Coordinates of C-alpha atoms and ligand atoms in Angstrom, one line a residue:
X1 CA 31.9 -10.2 -76.9
X2 CA 28.4 -9.8 -78.9
X3 CA 25.3 -10.0 -77.4
X4 CA 23.8 -13.1 -79.0
X5 CA 21.3 -15.4 -77.8
X6 CA 21.7 -19.6 -78.6
X7 CA 21.3 -19.6 -81.9
X8 CA 18.0 -22.2 -80.8
X9 CA 15.8 -20.3 -79.3
X10 CA 13.8 -22.9 -77.7
X11 CA 11.4 -20.9 -76.0
X12 CA 9.1 -18.6 -78.6
X13 CA 7.5 -17.3 -75.3
X14 CA 10.2 -15.5 -74.1
X15 CA 10.3 -12.4 -74.2
X16 CA 12.7 -10.1 -76.2
X17 CA 15.6 -9.0 -74.6
X18 CA 14.7 -5.3 -74.4
X19 CA 12.5 -6.6 -72.2
X20 CA 14.3 -8.7 -70.5
X21 CA 16.9 -6.1 -69.6
X22 CA 13.8 -4.3 -68.7
X23 CA 13.2 -7.4 -66.4
X24 CA 16.8 -7.1 -64.9
X25 CA 16.4 -3.4 -64.1
X26 CA 13.2 -3.4 -62.8
X27 CA 13.2 -6.1 -60.8
X28 CA 17.1 -6.4 -59.2
X29 CA 15.9 -3.7 -57.0
X30 CA 12.6 -5.7 -55.4
X31 CA 14.3 -9.2 -55.6
X32 CA 17.6 -8.0 -54.5
X33 CA 16.1 -7.8 -50.9
X34 CA 15.7 -10.7 -50.8
X35 CA 17.8 -12.4 -52.6
X36 CA 20.5 -12.6 -50.7
X37 CA 18.2 -12.6 -47.1
X38 CA 17.4 -16.6 -47.7
X39 CA 20.9 -17.2 -49.5
X40 CA 22.3 -20.8 -48.6
X41 CA 22.1 -23.8 -49.9
X42 CA 19.6 -26.0 -48.1
X43 CA 16.5 -27.5 -50.0
X44 CA 14.6 -27.0 -46.4
X45 CA 16.0 -23.5 -46.0
X46 CA 13.8 -21.4 -47.8
X47 CA 12.4 -18.9 -46.1
X48 CA 14.1 -19.8 -43.3
X49 CA 18.0 -17.9 -42.8
X50 CA 18.0 -15.5 -40.4
X51 CA 17.5 -11.5 -40.5
X52 CA 20.7 -10.5 -40.1
X53 CA 21.4 -12.8 -43.7
X54 CA 19.5 -9.2 -45.3
X55 CA 22.3 -6.8 -43.5
X56 CA 22.5 -4.5 -46.5
X57 CA 26.7 -5.6 -46.8
X58 CA 25.7 -9.2 -48.0
X59 CA 22.7 -7.8 -50.4
X60 CA 22.8 -5.4 -54.2
X61 CA 22.1 -2.6 -53.3
X62 CA 19.7 -1.4 -56.3
X63 CA 22.2 1.7 -55.9
X64 CA 24.9 0.2 -58.0
X65 CA 23.4 -1.8 -61.4
X66 CA 25.1 -3.1 -63.6
X67 CA 26.6 -1.6 -65.8
X68 CA 24.8 -2.1 -69.8
X69 CA 28.0 -2.5 -70.5
X70 CA 28.9 -5.9 -68.6
X71 CA 26.1 -7.2 -71.2
X72 CA 29.2 -7.3 -73.9
X73 CA 30.2 -11.1 -71.7
X74 CA 26.6 -13.0 -72.2
X75 CA 28.1 -15.8 -73.7
X76 CA 27.5 -16.7 -77.4
X77 CA 26.5 -20.2 -79.4
X78 CA 30.7 -20.4 -79.5
X79 CA 31.3 -19.3 -76.6
X80 CA 28.6 -21.8 -74.6
X81 CA 27.5 -24.8 -77.0
X82 CA 23.2 -26.1 -75.9
X83 CA 24.4 -29.0 -73.7
X84 CA 22.4 -32.4 -72.8
X85 CA 19.5 -31.8 -70.9
X86 CA 19.6 -33.6 -67.8
X87 CA 16.7 -34.7 -65.6
X88 CA 19.0 -34.5 -62.1
X89 CA 21.8 -32.6 -61.6
X90 CA 25.1 -34.0 -59.8
X91 CA 25.7 -34.9 -56.5
X92 CA 29.1 -36.5 -57.1
X93 CA 32.5 -36.2 -57.9
X94 CA 32.9 -39.0 -60.2
X95 CA 29.0 -38.4 -62.0
X96 CA 31.2 -35.5 -63.7
X97 CA 34.9 -36.6 -63.2
X98 CA 34.6 -40.2 -64.0
X99 CA 38.3 -40.1 -64.3
X100 CA 39.4 -38.0 -61.1
X101 CA 41.1 -39.8 -58.3
X102 CA 38.9 -42.7 -56.2
X103 CA 39.8 -40.8 -53.2
X104 CA 38.7 -37.3 -54.0
X105 CA 36.5 -34.9 -52.9
X106 CA 35.2 -31.8 -53.9
X107 CA 34.7 -28.9 -52.0
X108 CA 31.8 -26.6 -53.7
X109 CA 32.0 -22.8 -52.2
X110 CA 28.5 -20.6 -52.3
X111 CA 26.9 -17.5 -52.4
X112 CA 30.0 -15.1 -52.4
X113 CA 31.9 -13.4 -52.5
X114 CA 32.4 -11.4 -49.8
X115 CA 35.2 -8.7 -48.6
X116 CA 34.8 -10.2 -45.4
X117 CA 35.4 -14.1 -46.1
X118 CA 36.1 -14.8 -49.1
X119 CA 39.7 -13.2 -48.2
X120 CA 40.2 -15.3 -45.9
X121 CA 38.7 -18.3 -47.4
X122 CA 41.1 -18.1 -50.5
X123 CA 44.0 -18.0 -47.7
X124 CA 42.8 -20.7 -45.8
X125 CA 42.8 -22.7 -49.3
X126 CA 46.1 -21.3 -50.2
X127 CA 47.1 -22.8 -47.1
X128 CA 46.3 -26.3 -47.6
X129 CA 46.9 -26.2 -51.2
X130 CA 43.2 -27.3 -51.3
X131 CA 41.6 -26.2 -55.2
X132 CA 37.7 -25.6 -54.6
X133 CA 35.1 -24.5 -57.0
X134 CA 33.1 -21.3 -55.9
X135 CA 29.7 -21.0 -56.9
X136 CA 29.1 -17.2 -57.4
X137 CA 26.1 -14.6 -56.8
X138 CA 26.9 -12.4 -59.6
X139 CA 25.3 -8.9 -57.8
X140 CA 28.1 -9.6 -55.1
X141 CA 30.7 -10.6 -58.8
X142 CA 29.6 -7.3 -60.0
X143 CA 30.4 -5.7 -56.8
X144 CA 33.9 -7.2 -55.8
X145 CA 35.5 -8.4 -59.6
X146 CA 38.6 -8.4 -57.9
X147 CA 37.4 -11.4 -55.6
X148 CA 36.5 -12.9 -58.7
X149 CA 39.6 -12.6 -60.5
X150 CA 42.1 -14.0 -57.1
X151 CA 39.6 -16.9 -57.3
X152 CA 40.4 -18.1 -60.4
X153 CA 43.8 -16.4 -60.7
X154 CA 44.1 -19.3 -57.8
X155 CA 43.4 -21.6 -59.4
X156 CA 39.5 -22.1 -58.3
X157 CA 37.1 -23.5 -60.4
X158 CA 34.0 -20.5 -60.2
X159 CA 30.3 -21.6 -61.3
X160 CA 26.7 -19.7 -62.3
X161 CA 24.6 -19.1 -58.7
X162 CA 22.4 -16.8 -60.5
X163 CA 22.6 -12.9 -60.4
X164 CA 20.4 -12.7 -57.3
X165 CA 19.6 -16.1 -55.9
X166 CA 16.1 -15.7 -56.0
X167 CA 14.5 -18.4 -53.7
X168 CA 12.2 -20.9 -54.6
X169 CA 14.1 -20.3 -57.7
X170 CA 12.2 -23.5 -59.7
X171 CA 8.9 -21.0 -59.2
X172 CA 10.2 -18.3 -61.6
X173 CA 9.1 -17.8 -64.5
X174 CA 10.9 -19.4 -67.9
X175 CA 12.1 -15.9 -69.0
X176 CA 13.3 -15.1 -65.1
X177 CA 15.2 -18.6 -64.8
X178 CA 16.9 -17.9 -68.1
X179 CA 17.7 -14.0 -67.3
X180 CA 19.2 -15.2 -64.0
X181 CA 21.6 -17.5 -65.5
X182 CA 22.2 -15.3 -68.3
X183 CA 23.2 -12.3 -66.4
X184 CA 25.2 -13.7 -64.2
X185 CA 27.4 -15.9 -66.9
X186 CA 27.5 -11.8 -67.8
X187 CA 29.1 -10.2 -64.9
X188 CA 31.0 -13.1 -63.7
X189 CA 33.1 -13.0 -67.5
X190 CA 32.7 -9.7 -67.3
X191 CA 34.9 -9.6 -64.4
X192 CA 37.8 -11.3 -65.6
X193 CA 37.1 -15.6 -65.1
X194 CA 36.5 -17.9 -67.7
X195 CA 32.9 -18.1 -68.6
X196 CA 31.5 -21.0 -65.6
X197 CA 30.3 -24.4 -67.5
X198 CA 28.1 -25.3 -63.6
X199 CA 25.4 -23.9 -62.3
X200 CA 24.2 -24.3 -59.0
X201 CA 20.6 -23.6 -58.1
X202 CA 19.8 -21.7 -55.0
X203 CA 18.2 -24.1 -52.4
X204 CA 19.4 -26.2 -54.5
X205 CA 15.9 -26.1 -56.5
X206 CA 15.7 -27.4 -59.7
X207 CA 12.8 -27.9 -62.8
X208 CA 12.5 -29.2 -65.7
X209 CA 13.2 -26.3 -67.2
X210 CA 16.0 -25.4 -64.8
X211 CA 17.4 -28.0 -66.7
X212 CA 16.7 -27.2 -70.2
X213 CA 18.0 -23.5 -69.5
X214 CA 21.5 -24.7 -67.8
X215 CA 22.3 -27.4 -71.3
X216 CA 20.8 -23.8 -73.7
X217 CA 23.7 -21.8 -71.8
X218 CA 25.7 -25.4 -71.8
X219 CA 25.7 -26.1 -68.5
X220 CA 26.3 -28.8 -66.2
X221 CA 23.4 -28.7 -62.8
X222 CA 25.8 -29.5 -59.5
X223 CA 24.6 -30.0 -55.6
X224 CA 25.9 -31.3 -53.2
X225 CA 25.8 -34.8 -51.4
X226 CA 27.2 -33.3 -48.1
X227 CA 25.7 -30.7 -46.1
X228 CA 26.7 -29.0 -42.8
X229 CA 24.7 -26.1 -43.3
X230 CA 27.0 -23.7 -42.3
X231 CA 24.8 -21.1 -43.4
X232 CA 22.9 -21.8 -40.3
X233 CA 25.3 -20.8 -38.4
X234 CA 25.2 -24.1 -36.1
X235 CA 28.4 -24.4 -34.4
X236 CA 31.8 -25.1 -35.4
X237 CA 31.7 -28.8 -34.1
X238 CA 28.0 -29.7 -35.9
X239 CA 29.6 -27.5 -38.7
X240 CA 33.5 -30.0 -38.5
X241 CA 31.0 -33.0 -37.7
X242 CA 29.5 -32.8 -40.5
X243 CA 32.1 -32.4 -42.7
X244 CA 34.6 -34.6 -41.6
X245 CA 31.9 -37.6 -42.6
X246 CA 32.8 -37.1 -46.0
X247 CA 33.5 -40.0 -48.1
X248 CA 35.3 -40.2 -51.1
X249 CA 33.0 -39.0 -54.1
X250 CA 31.5 -36.7 -52.1
X251 CA 30.5 -32.9 -53.1
X252 CA 30.7 -30.6 -50.2
X253 CA 29.1 -28.0 -49.7
X254 CA 29.9 -24.5 -47.6
X255 CA 29.2 -20.8 -48.0
X256 CA 31.8 -17.8 -48.1
X257 CA 29.1 -15.3 -48.5
X258 CA 25.1 -14.4 -47.9
X259 CA 25.6 -14.2 -43.8
X260 CA 28.8 -14.1 -41.6
X261 CA 30.5 -17.3 -42.1
X262 CA 33.2 -17.4 -39.1
X263 CA 31.5 -20.4 -38.5
X264 CA 32.8 -22.2 -41.9
X265 CA 36.1 -20.2 -41.7
X266 CA 36.2 -21.9 -38.6
X267 CA 35.6 -25.1 -39.1
X268 CA 37.2 -24.8 -42.3
X269 CA 40.6 -24.8 -40.5
X270 CA 40.4 -28.0 -38.4
X271 CA 38.8 -29.8 -41.8
X272 CA 40.4 -29.0 -44.6
X273 CA 43.6 -30.9 -42.6
X274 CA 42.8 -33.5 -41.0
X275 CA 40.3 -34.7 -44.5
X276 CA 43.6 -34.4 -46.6
X277 CA 46.1 -36.4 -43.4
X278 CA 42.2 -39.0 -43.8
X279 CA 44.0 -39.3 -47.7
X280 CA 41.7 -37.7 -49.7
X281 CA 42.8 -34.9 -52.6
X282 CA 40.5 -32.2 -52.7
X283 CA 39.6 -32.1 -56.8
X284 CA 38.1 -28.8 -58.7
X285 CA 34.6 -29.3 -60.4
Ligands
ZN1 ZN1 23.5 -20.5 -52.8

């Protein structure tokens, strides 16, 4: 796929592609240490992630720079037509999928892929025949392309969750926001998944610039409305209780990356069959 920017550069102040790439190279290392340290999708989680979330195994490694060839997967105008700019993200299944079954809920799983937890998550979803939406971090996608391919092969949706998960995301410059989205899109496609049409902001942190950039690349911003704060490891009972409160139309948030997600997995072993037994059906976004 040719390297190309959308044909309608709406912001002439954006730096050149060369500068953007330079920013990526220079910024990756500094961002990396913080990237997944706060890798949680709670609006209240900024800077509050436990220290162990920054363990090397969870973080982008500056020693493994993104393959320049991956840039060949940059979205082109043909692959991603600009979409209408939204003023708020999608909070409910039927906001995005009006024809979904009335009892539909969507499970979203963020911050992976993780070589430890994503295979367990995939096995669990397979066991209960549930399709989910994985909001993946580009640096992790690049490091674990096999998992990206497996997620897609299993019928799950892969969403763009930025390249290095910087927080607070809306505080980044317009150029940085765009680069985070474009780079993640590139490596996800390079890994073998369909080009994402969904974008989730780190921490659910939105701004007009984020919305405009997401629309520029033809993506829809997605949020959630059931948050068990599993990223903070509050205990399996807490996670279970919060998820069991799901109602038809809810978008549920969980994590398979960014730290120890064993509590999340343990909770879902109970929650997934229980929600199905309550009559809820799981859909991908
Ligand atoms: Zn996240």
